[in-house]
């Protein structure tokens, strides 16, 4: 990688850097003249030709100074989002840029948090505190790429390698263990031998890491292009996160994940957990901090993994109970596990495209109409369910006259079986 490599920095980030570079405490001296670089993940992604998720800036100026500069400047907002760690979030054109003072972390507690942070005047040690060589590069248009730890070489060779001694770096902050797996999966990189050994040896320290952090790294890992390989090679780490994944479960899950291709996260997560004994699934979910939608979707897939889907009516009942998207995922996981036939996907797609009815909302009769026909309010739900079941079984067409006739009989004979 040539040091003269040019990175195209977006305008809103350039605007922030330009203001920092203009700053000078003593205009006639170089002392405390503002310097700024983009750093970390954005440099890595730009060099890989990927679009960075976010642009982080590192600077020699103290966070308080950054806050003062940008709070006073029209067109910018500044928030002290992590001032004790040197971070201020500057907003330009509604887009946030995290600006952090060059720093070095000293001493760690609970294998995660630095006990103290030293702010520095030079970027070198700031790069040294970063987790992996590929994440430890900085760039500015004036200086080109600053790569003091061999990051560009590792990037070209597809290698995840700790900056410094892997055991020390994982012992300081065990989150880096699962981050290593995440980057290996997302970028389809190999984890360098000593880094891999240290990650496996120190995996027990992951118990110090919050469920939120594990969950967000695991999501990226499972959705990465090399997820199956990483799960297979580092199954011991995954088993430490989910003690219920016994025996060869993770190795088998790697196979399912690989067959699922680019499926979304809830399905990949369900695949990972699909060999857990049913009574331990809730416990496995407790190890994560999932949003309700993801959790419900993954749980529904697992709950119905072995539901009999022998005929159209069974498929429609499944759609009724969990929705057609989750039903499709039940089938996809079943196929990946070689327990269901591909043809079920076609049957489901036919059901969905032909507009067949499988929810009470799609019935051509409403609760309001039932009320006007004399139904007692608290029985309406039950009547609609009964009508839907008959429609699902093709005993009754989904048309208004037929449904009104059947509803009338149910209302007058109280026949809601
Ligand atoms: P993403 O594409 O997910 O944003 P990223 O590498 O930018 O990946 P961030 O969590 O945004 O990851 O962190 C930004 C940078 O901060 C990293 O590139 C790395 O240099 C540094 N960093 C983040 N987490 C750690 C950590 N736990 N230990 C050391 N350095 C870290
Ligand atoms: Mg980032």
GROMACS .gro file of C-alpha atoms and ligand atoms in nm:
model
  449
    1UNK     CA    1   0.000   0.000   0.000
    2UNK     CA    2   0.155   0.327  -0.105
    3UNK     CA    3   0.182   0.599   0.157
    4UNK     CA    4   0.061   0.841  -0.110
    5UNK     CA    5  -0.269   0.653  -0.135
    6UNK     CA    6  -0.554   0.906  -0.140
    7UNK     CA    7  -0.868   0.852   0.061
    8UNK     CA    8  -1.178   1.045  -0.039
    9UNK     CA    9  -1.306   1.190   0.287
   10UNK     CA   10  -1.670   1.305   0.284
   11UNK     CA   11  -1.731   1.683   0.292
   12UNK     CA   12  -1.886   1.687   0.640
   13UNK     CA   13  -1.576   1.517   0.786
   14UNK     CA   14  -1.340   1.745   0.586
   15UNK     CA   15  -1.526   2.046   0.729
   16UNK     CA   16  -1.460   1.924   1.085
   17UNK     CA   17  -1.093   1.849   1.012
   18UNK     CA   18  -1.042   2.190   0.848
   19UNK     CA   19  -1.165   2.371   1.160
   20UNK     CA   20  -0.939   2.165   1.386
   21UNK     CA   21  -0.640   2.232   1.160
   22UNK     CA   22  -0.708   2.606   1.169
   23UNK     CA   23  -0.684   2.617   1.545
   24UNK     CA   24  -0.374   2.750   1.710
   25UNK     CA   25  -0.331   2.843   2.075
   26UNK     CA   26  -0.018   3.049   2.000
   27UNK     CA   27  -0.042   3.156   1.636
   28UNK     CA   28   0.336   3.208   1.599
   29UNK     CA   29   0.436   2.866   1.728
   30UNK     CA   30   0.364   2.508   1.634
   31UNK     CA   31   0.277   2.436   1.996
   32UNK     CA   32  -0.087   2.333   2.023
   33UNK     CA   33  -0.159   2.382   1.661
   34UNK     CA   34  -0.457   2.165   1.574
   35UNK     CA   35  -0.390   1.837   1.392
   36UNK     CA   36  -0.650   1.591   1.275
   37UNK     CA   37  -0.663   1.252   1.107
   38UNK     CA   38  -0.934   1.008   1.015
   39UNK     CA   39  -0.859   0.686   1.197
   40UNK     CA   40  -0.952   0.323   1.259
   41UNK     CA   41  -1.237   0.146   1.082
   42UNK     CA   42  -1.293   0.418   0.821
   43UNK     CA   43  -0.932   0.403   0.701
   44UNK     CA   44  -0.949   0.021   0.691
   45UNK     CA   45  -1.275   0.025   0.494
   46UNK     CA   46  -1.163   0.300   0.256
   47UNK     CA   47  -0.846   0.105   0.173
   48UNK     CA   48  -1.058  -0.203   0.111
   49UNK     CA   49  -1.289  -0.007  -0.120
   50UNK     CA   50  -1.579  -0.057   0.124
   51UNK     CA   51  -1.808   0.221   0.241
   52UNK     CA   52  -1.718   0.305   0.603
   53UNK     CA   53  -2.001   0.282   0.863
   54UNK     CA   54  -1.875   0.592   1.036
   55UNK     CA   55  -1.580   0.832   1.017
   56UNK     CA   56  -1.379   0.884   1.335
   57UNK     CA   57  -1.132   1.167   1.374
   58UNK     CA   58  -0.836   1.174   1.612
   59UNK     CA   59  -0.669   1.497   1.718
   60UNK     CA   60  -0.401   1.641   1.943
   61UNK     CA   61  -0.642   1.902   2.082
   62UNK     CA   62  -0.800   1.837   2.423
   63UNK     CA   63  -1.168   1.738   2.416
   64UNK     CA   64  -1.267   2.055   2.606
   65UNK     CA   65  -1.104   2.262   2.331
   66UNK     CA   66  -1.291   2.066   2.061
   67UNK     CA   67  -1.614   2.126   2.251
   68UNK     CA   68  -1.540   2.500   2.275
   69UNK     CA   69  -1.445   2.534   1.908
   70UNK     CA   70  -1.746   2.356   1.764
   71UNK     CA   71  -2.005   2.484   2.013
   72UNK     CA   72  -1.919   2.837   1.905
   73UNK     CA   73  -1.906   2.775   1.528
   74UNK     CA   74  -2.218   2.828   1.317
   75UNK     CA   75  -2.303   2.519   1.111
   76UNK     CA   76  -2.168   2.278   1.374
   77UNK     CA   77  -2.299   2.124   1.696
   78UNK     CA   78  -2.086   1.956   1.958
   79UNK     CA   79  -2.177   1.711   2.234
   80UNK     CA   80  -1.954   1.581   2.515
   81UNK     CA   81  -2.047   1.215   2.449
   82UNK     CA   82  -1.741   1.066   2.620
   83UNK     CA   83  -1.537   1.358   2.738
   84UNK     CA   84  -1.363   1.159   3.013
   85UNK     CA   85  -1.220   0.937   2.737
   86UNK     CA   86  -1.146   1.239   2.518
   87UNK     CA   87  -1.445   1.204   2.285
   88UNK     CA   88  -1.669   1.480   2.157
   89UNK     CA   89  -1.932   1.418   1.890
   90UNK     CA   90  -1.936   1.698   1.636
   91UNK     CA   91  -2.239   1.720   1.410
   92UNK     CA   92  -2.220   1.875   1.065
   93UNK     CA   93  -2.499   1.854   0.805
   94UNK     CA   94  -2.688   1.633   1.054
   95UNK     CA   95  -2.408   1.375   1.040
   96UNK     CA   96  -2.202   1.286   1.348
   97UNK     CA   97  -1.822   1.268   1.360
   98UNK     CA   98  -1.659   1.132   1.675
   99UNK     CA   99  -1.354   1.342   1.752
  100UNK     CA  100  -1.120   1.188   2.009
  101UNK     CA  101  -0.798   1.327   2.154
  102UNK     CA  102  -0.486   1.114   2.098
  103UNK     CA  103  -0.484   0.890   2.402
  104UNK     CA  104  -0.334   0.588   2.562
  105UNK     CA  105  -0.520   0.363   2.803
  106UNK     CA  106  -0.340   0.266   3.123
  107UNK     CA  107  -0.437  -0.024   3.343
  108UNK     CA  108  -0.764  -0.205   3.291
  109UNK     CA  109  -1.036  -0.324   3.529
  110UNK     CA  110  -1.267  -0.617   3.475
  111UNK     CA  111  -1.091  -0.708   3.151
  112UNK     CA  112  -1.274  -0.430   2.973
  113UNK     CA  113  -1.237  -0.073   3.101
  114UNK     CA  114  -0.920   0.134   3.128
  115UNK     CA  115  -0.854   0.262   3.480
  116UNK     CA  116  -0.701   0.579   3.342
  117UNK     CA  117  -0.657   0.750   3.012
  118UNK     CA  118  -0.350   0.956   2.919
  119UNK     CA  119  -0.393   1.228   2.662
  120UNK     CA  120  -0.096   1.275   2.435
  121UNK     CA  121   0.049   1.510   2.182
  122UNK     CA  122   0.151   1.244   1.931
  123UNK     CA  123  -0.051   0.995   1.735
  124UNK     CA  124   0.191   0.700   1.770
  125UNK     CA  125   0.069   0.563   2.101
  126UNK     CA  126  -0.290   0.633   2.008
  127UNK     CA  127  -0.249   0.387   1.721
  128UNK     CA  128  -0.078   0.138   1.953
  129UNK     CA  129  -0.378   0.122   2.189
  130UNK     CA  130  -0.605   0.008   1.908
  131UNK     CA  131  -0.714  -0.353   1.882
  132UNK     CA  132  -0.594  -0.491   1.547
  133UNK     CA  133  -0.328  -0.375   1.303
  134UNK     CA  134  -0.590  -0.322   1.030
  135UNK     CA  135  -0.779  -0.088   1.268
  136UNK     CA  136  -0.466   0.102   1.373
  137UNK     CA  137  -0.407   0.324   1.072
  138UNK     CA  138  -0.472   0.696   1.039
  139UNK     CA  139  -0.485   0.924   0.739
  140UNK     CA  140  -0.486   1.290   0.653
  141UNK     CA  141  -0.450   1.446   0.308
  142UNK     CA  142  -0.128   1.616   0.429
  143UNK     CA  143   0.042   1.314   0.589
  144UNK     CA  144  -0.101   1.030   0.377
  145UNK     CA  145  -0.146   0.697   0.552
  146UNK     CA  146   0.014   0.657   0.894
  147UNK     CA  147   0.069   0.288   0.947
  148UNK     CA  148   0.309   0.211   1.233
  149UNK     CA  149   0.193  -0.144   1.305
  150UNK     CA  150   0.187  -0.313   0.966
  151UNK     CA  151  -0.186  -0.267   0.913
  152UNK     CA  152  -0.169  -0.218   0.536
  153UNK     CA  153   0.037  -0.536   0.496
  154UNK     CA  154  -0.214  -0.736   0.703
  155UNK     CA  155  -0.501  -0.581   0.511
  156UNK     CA  156  -0.349  -0.688   0.181
  157UNK     CA  157  -0.292  -1.039   0.312
  158UNK     CA  158  -0.630  -1.074   0.480
  159UNK     CA  159  -0.501  -1.106   0.836
  160UNK     CA  160  -0.648  -1.009   1.174
  161UNK     CA  161  -0.357  -0.954   1.412
  162UNK     CA  162  -0.350  -0.784   1.750
  163UNK     CA  163  -0.137  -0.474   1.788
  164UNK     CA  164   0.126  -0.586   2.041
  165UNK     CA  165   0.107  -0.909   2.241
  166UNK     CA  166  -0.228  -1.081   2.186
  167UNK     CA  167  -0.254  -1.229   2.540
  168UNK     CA  168  -0.200  -0.886   2.692
  169UNK     CA  169  -0.443  -0.715   2.458
  170UNK     CA  170  -0.721  -0.973   2.517
  171UNK     CA  171  -0.655  -0.974   2.889
  172UNK     CA  172  -0.688  -0.593   2.899
  173UNK     CA  173  -1.014  -0.598   2.706
  174UNK     CA  174  -1.184  -0.930   2.636
  175UNK     CA  175  -1.432  -0.771   2.395
  176UNK     CA  176  -1.145  -0.781   2.146
  177UNK     CA  177  -1.177  -1.164   2.139
  178UNK     CA  178  -1.522  -1.155   1.984
  179UNK     CA  179  -1.429  -0.852   1.771
  180UNK     CA  180  -1.147  -1.058   1.618
  181UNK     CA  181  -1.401  -1.325   1.519
  182UNK     CA  182  -1.637  -1.057   1.387
  183UNK     CA  183  -1.376  -0.897   1.161
  184UNK     CA  184  -1.257  -1.239   1.038
  185UNK     CA  185  -1.615  -1.322   0.941
  186UNK     CA  186  -1.716  -0.987   0.788
  187UNK     CA  187  -1.395  -0.939   0.590
  188UNK     CA  188  -1.335  -1.311   0.528
  189UNK     CA  189  -0.988  -1.278   0.685
  190UNK     CA  190  -0.774  -1.531   0.872
  191UNK     CA  191  -0.692  -1.469   1.236
  192UNK     CA  192  -0.314  -1.480   1.273
  193UNK     CA  193  -0.187  -1.785   1.463
  194UNK     CA  194  -0.078  -1.621   1.791
  195UNK     CA  195  -0.385  -1.397   1.797
  196UNK     CA  196  -0.609  -1.701   1.738
  197UNK     CA  197  -0.436  -1.901   2.011
  198UNK     CA  198  -0.467  -1.618   2.263
  199UNK     CA  199  -0.836  -1.568   2.173
  200UNK     CA  200  -0.903  -1.936   2.241
  201UNK     CA  201  -0.689  -1.950   2.556
  202UNK     CA  202  -0.850  -1.642   2.710
  203UNK     CA  203  -1.208  -1.705   2.597
  204UNK     CA  204  -1.318  -1.748   2.962
  205UNK     CA  205  -1.277  -1.370   3.004
  206UNK     CA  206  -1.579  -1.309   2.781
  207UNK     CA  207  -1.793  -1.348   3.095
  208UNK     CA  208  -1.673  -0.997   3.187
  209UNK     CA  209  -1.825  -0.850   2.872
  210UNK     CA  210  -2.178  -0.709   2.872
  211UNK     CA  211  -2.456  -0.891   2.688
  212UNK     CA  212  -2.514  -0.578   2.475
  213UNK     CA  213  -2.159  -0.580   2.340
  214UNK     CA  214  -2.156  -0.957   2.281
  215UNK     CA  215  -2.492  -0.936   2.103
  216UNK     CA  216  -2.386  -0.662   1.864
  217UNK     CA  217  -2.058  -0.835   1.775
  218UNK     CA  218  -2.233  -1.172   1.735
  219UNK     CA  219  -2.485  -1.021   1.495
  220UNK     CA  220  -2.209  -0.891   1.269
  221UNK     CA  221  -2.021  -1.220   1.300
  222UNK     CA  222  -2.325  -1.431   1.200
  223UNK     CA  223  -2.405  -1.205   0.905
  224UNK     CA  224  -2.045  -1.195   0.780
  225UNK     CA  225  -1.948  -1.379   0.464
  226UNK     CA  226  -1.712  -1.621   0.644
  227UNK     CA  227  -1.944  -1.687   0.940
  228UNK     CA  228  -1.951  -2.063   0.886
  229UNK     CA  229  -1.570  -2.095   0.885
  230UNK     CA  230  -1.529  -1.872   1.190
  231UNK     CA  231  -1.797  -2.063   1.385
  232UNK     CA  232  -1.628  -2.389   1.298
  233UNK     CA  233  -1.273  -2.278   1.381
  234UNK     CA  234  -1.371  -2.096   1.701
  235UNK     CA  235  -1.659  -2.313   1.820
  236UNK     CA  236  -1.507  -2.324   2.169
  237UNK     CA  237  -1.557  -1.948   2.204
  238UNK     CA  238  -1.918  -1.968   2.089
  239UNK     CA  239  -1.981  -2.254   2.333
  240UNK     CA  240  -1.851  -2.032   2.612
  241UNK     CA  241  -2.108  -1.769   2.518
  242UNK     CA  242  -2.386  -2.031   2.496
  243UNK     CA  243  -2.317  -2.311   2.743
  244UNK     CA  244  -2.634  -2.488   2.620
  245UNK     CA  245  -2.466  -2.553   2.284
  246UNK     CA  246  -2.331  -2.891   2.373
  247UNK     CA  247  -2.128  -3.147   2.178
  248UNK     CA  248  -2.094  -3.070   1.809
  249UNK     CA  249  -2.386  -2.824   1.801
  250UNK     CA  250  -2.179  -2.526   1.687
  251UNK     CA  251  -2.003  -2.728   1.418
  252UNK     CA  252  -2.340  -2.843   1.286
  253UNK     CA  253  -2.477  -2.488   1.314
  254UNK     CA  254  -2.184  -2.369   1.099
  255UNK     CA  255  -2.312  -2.602   0.827
  256UNK     CA  256  -2.668  -2.466   0.854
  257UNK     CA  257  -2.543  -2.106   0.850
  258UNK     CA  258  -2.339  -2.179   0.540
  259UNK     CA  259  -2.643  -2.328   0.363
  260UNK     CA  260  -2.852  -2.024   0.456
  261UNK     CA  261  -2.635  -1.794   0.240
  262UNK     CA  262  -2.718  -1.430   0.296
  263UNK     CA  263  -3.021  -1.485   0.521
  264UNK     CA  264  -3.098  -1.212   0.775
  265UNK     CA  265  -2.982  -1.215   1.136
  266UNK     CA  266  -3.286  -1.369   1.314
  267UNK     CA  267  -3.270  -1.675   1.089
  268UNK     CA  268  -2.892  -1.711   1.129
  269UNK     CA  269  -2.932  -1.678   1.506
  270UNK     CA  270  -3.207  -1.941   1.506
  271UNK     CA  271  -2.976  -2.166   1.303
  272UNK     CA  272  -2.698  -2.124   1.559
  273UNK     CA  273  -2.932  -2.216   1.844
  274UNK     CA  274  -3.132  -2.481   1.661
  275UNK     CA  275  -2.967  -2.783   1.823
  276UNK     CA  276  -3.024  -2.657   2.176
  277UNK     CA  277  -3.271  -2.869   2.372
  278UNK     CA  278  -3.610  -2.688   2.364
  279UNK     CA  279  -3.624  -2.630   2.739
  280UNK     CA  280  -3.286  -2.449   2.728
  281UNK     CA  281  -3.368  -2.209   2.444
  282UNK     CA  282  -3.507  -1.936   2.670
  283UNK     CA  283  -3.188  -1.953   2.875
  284UNK     CA  284  -2.977  -1.916   2.560
  285UNK     CA  285  -3.169  -1.601   2.464
  286UNK     CA  286  -3.096  -1.466   2.813
  287UNK     CA  287  -2.727  -1.456   2.718
  288UNK     CA  288  -2.808  -1.190   2.460
  289UNK     CA  289  -2.973  -0.850   2.461
  290UNK     CA  290  -3.199  -0.862   2.157
  291UNK     CA  291  -3.465  -0.619   2.043
  292UNK     CA  292  -3.816  -0.762   2.072
  293UNK     CA  293  -3.870  -0.804   1.698
  294UNK     CA  294  -3.552  -1.005   1.641
  295UNK     CA  295  -3.609  -1.216   1.948
  296UNK     CA  296  -3.970  -1.296   1.861
  297UNK     CA  297  -3.877  -1.385   1.504
  298UNK     CA  298  -3.593  -1.617   1.610
  299UNK     CA  299  -3.805  -1.772   1.886
  300UNK     CA  300  -4.093  -1.836   1.646
  301UNK     CA  301  -3.861  -2.012   1.404
  302UNK     CA  302  -3.725  -2.236   1.679
  303UNK     CA  303  -4.067  -2.302   1.830
  304UNK     CA  304  -4.200  -2.432   1.497
  305UNK     CA  305  -3.886  -2.597   1.368
  306UNK     CA  306  -4.047  -2.941   1.396
  307UNK     CA  307  -4.411  -2.845   1.339
  308UNK     CA  308  -4.578  -3.091   1.100
  309UNK     CA  309  -4.633  -2.914   0.765
  310UNK     CA  310  -4.786  -3.201   0.572
  311UNK     CA  311  -5.059  -3.011   0.386
  312UNK     CA  312  -5.161  -2.662   0.273
  313UNK     CA  313  -5.383  -2.614   0.574
  314UNK     CA  314  -5.091  -2.675   0.813
  315UNK     CA  315  -4.881  -2.421   0.624
  316UNK     CA  316  -5.158  -2.166   0.637
  317UNK     CA  317  -5.200  -2.225   1.011
  318UNK     CA  318  -4.829  -2.161   1.053
  319UNK     CA  319  -4.864  -1.834   0.859
  320UNK     CA  320  -5.162  -1.744   1.073
  321UNK     CA  321  -4.966  -1.804   1.393
  322UNK     CA  322  -4.629  -1.645   1.312
  323UNK     CA  323  -4.672  -1.461   0.979
  324UNK     CA  324  -4.554  -1.568   0.635
  325UNK     CA  325  -4.199  -1.428   0.672
  326UNK     CA  326  -4.127  -1.632   0.984
  327UNK     CA  327  -4.302  -1.933   0.825
  328UNK     CA  328  -4.066  -1.906   0.528
  329UNK     CA  329  -3.771  -1.899   0.769
  330UNK     CA  330  -3.901  -2.211   0.949
  331UNK     CA  331  -3.893  -2.389   0.614
  332UNK     CA  332  -3.554  -2.248   0.512
  333UNK     CA  333  -3.395  -2.365   0.836
  334UNK     CA  334  -3.566  -2.702   0.800
  335UNK     CA  335  -3.415  -2.734   0.449
  336UNK     CA  336  -3.069  -2.626   0.574
  337UNK     CA  337  -3.097  -2.897   0.842
  338UNK     CA  338  -3.201  -3.149   0.572
  339UNK     CA  339  -3.528  -3.205   0.757
  340UNK     CA  340  -3.769  -3.049   0.509
  341UNK     CA  341  -3.822  -3.059   0.136
  342UNK     CA  342  -3.748  -2.763  -0.095
  343UNK     CA  343  -4.094  -2.794  -0.249
  344UNK     CA  344  -4.247  -2.649   0.069
  345UNK     CA  345  -4.101  -2.309  -0.020
  346UNK     CA  346  -4.283  -2.317  -0.353
  347UNK     CA  347  -4.608  -2.420  -0.184
  348UNK     CA  348  -4.572  -2.132   0.062
  349UNK     CA  349  -4.496  -1.887  -0.214
  350UNK     CA  350  -4.806  -2.008  -0.407
  351UNK     CA  351  -5.018  -1.955  -0.095
  352UNK     CA  352  -4.885  -1.602  -0.053
  353UNK     CA  353  -4.904  -1.496  -0.418
  354UNK     CA  354  -5.250  -1.642  -0.481
  355UNK     CA  355  -5.379  -1.424  -0.197
  356UNK     CA  356  -5.517  -1.720  -0.001
  357UNK     CA  357  -5.660  -1.619   0.330
  358UNK     CA  358  -5.481  -1.717   0.651
  359UNK     CA  359  -5.559  -1.434   0.892
  360UNK     CA  360  -5.888  -1.318   1.037
  361UNK     CA  361  -5.810  -0.971   0.902
  362UNK     CA  362  -5.825  -1.114   0.549
  363UNK     CA  363  -6.167  -1.276   0.603
  364UNK     CA  364  -6.438  -1.110   0.397
  365UNK     CA  365  -6.639  -1.055   0.713
  366UNK     CA  366  -6.552  -0.826   1.000
  367UNK     CA  367  -6.617  -0.822   1.373
  368UNK     CA  368  -6.838  -0.519   1.318
  369UNK     CA  369  -7.061  -0.715   1.080
  370UNK     CA  370  -7.081  -1.001   1.327
  371UNK     CA  371  -7.194  -0.755   1.593
  372UNK     CA  372  -7.465  -0.622   1.365
  373UNK     CA  373  -7.575  -0.981   1.306
  374UNK     CA  374  -7.633  -1.021   1.679
  375UNK     CA  375  -7.306  -1.175   1.800
  376UNK     CA  376  -7.212  -1.116   2.164
  377UNK     CA  377  -6.897  -0.895   2.174
  378UNK     CA  378  -6.681  -1.134   2.373
  379UNK     CA  379  -6.753  -1.420   2.130
  380UNK     CA  380  -6.649  -1.234   1.817
  381UNK     CA  381  -6.286  -1.344   1.830
  382UNK     CA  382  -6.386  -1.706   1.867
  383UNK     CA  383  -6.636  -1.687   1.579
  384UNK     CA  384  -6.375  -1.530   1.348
  385UNK     CA  385  -6.125  -1.802   1.444
  386UNK     CA  386  -6.380  -2.073   1.367
  387UNK     CA  387  -6.462  -1.918   1.030
  388UNK     CA  388  -6.092  -1.880   0.947
  389UNK     CA  389  -6.023  -2.245   1.033
  390UNK     CA  390  -6.299  -2.353   0.795
  391UNK     CA  391  -6.162  -2.128   0.520
  392UNK     CA  392  -5.811  -2.264   0.581
  393UNK     CA  393  -5.944  -2.620   0.550
  394UNK     CA  394  -6.126  -2.519   0.228
  395UNK     CA  395  -6.458  -2.614   0.386
  396UNK     CA  396  -6.580  -2.260   0.321
  397UNK     CA  397  -6.490  -2.008   0.049
  398UNK     CA  398  -6.366  -1.668   0.162
  399UNK     CA  399  -6.667  -1.481   0.027
  400UNK     CA  400  -6.907  -1.259   0.208
  401UNK     CA  401  -7.230  -1.451   0.145
  402UNK     CA  402  -7.083  -1.786   0.247
  403UNK     CA  403  -6.922  -1.637   0.557
  404UNK     CA  404  -7.239  -1.455   0.658
  405UNK     CA  405  -7.435  -1.780   0.624
  406UNK     CA  406  -7.184  -1.972   0.835
  407UNK     CA  407  -7.163  -1.687   1.089
  408UNK     CA  408  -7.539  -1.676   1.119
  409UNK     CA  409  -7.549  -2.045   1.204
  410UNK     CA  410  -7.269  -2.004   1.458
  411UNK     CA  411  -7.435  -1.701   1.622
  412UNK     CA  412  -7.778  -1.858   1.643
  413UNK     CA  413  -7.672  -2.209   1.739
  414UNK     CA  414  -7.373  -2.096   1.949
  415UNK     CA  415  -7.179  -2.348   1.743
  416UNK     CA  416  -6.826  -2.214   1.786
  417UNK     CA  417  -6.629  -2.538   1.776
  418LIG     P1  418  -1.723  -0.076   1.233
  418LIG     O1  419  -1.710  -0.096   1.089
  418LIG     O2  420  -1.809  -0.176   1.300
  418LIG     O3  421  -1.758   0.066   1.275
  418LIG     P2  422  -1.469  -0.016   1.356
  418LIG     O4  423  -1.335  -0.080   1.342
  418LIG     O5  424  -1.481   0.124   1.308
  418LIG     O6  425  -1.574  -0.109   1.286
  418LIG     P3  426  -1.557   0.084   1.605
  418LIG     O7  427  -1.621   0.009   1.718
  418LIG     O8  428  -1.634   0.188   1.535
  418LIG     O9  429  -1.506  -0.027   1.505
  418LIG    O10  430  -1.422   0.144   1.664
  418LIG     C1  431  -1.345   0.240   1.595
  418LIG     C2  432  -1.199   0.212   1.617
  418LIG    O11  433  -1.167   0.219   1.757
  418LIG     C3  434  -1.152   0.072   1.574
  418LIG    O12  435  -1.122   0.068   1.437
  418LIG     C4  436  -1.028   0.055   1.660
  418LIG    O13  437  -0.920   0.129   1.611
  418LIG     C5  438  -1.072   0.121   1.791
  418LIG     N1  439  -1.137   0.024   1.883
  418LIG     C6  440  -1.267  -0.005   1.894
  418LIG     N2  441  -1.290  -0.093   1.990
  418LIG     C7  442  -1.170  -0.121   2.044
  418LIG     C8  443  -1.127  -0.204   2.152
  418LIG     N3  444  -1.215  -0.278   2.221
  418LIG     N4  445  -0.995  -0.207   2.181
  418LIG     C9  446  -0.908  -0.131   2.110
  418LIG     N5  447  -0.941  -0.052   2.010
  418LIG    C10  448  -1.071  -0.045   1.975
  419LIG    MG1  449  -1.652   0.244   1.324
   0.00000   0.00000   0.00000
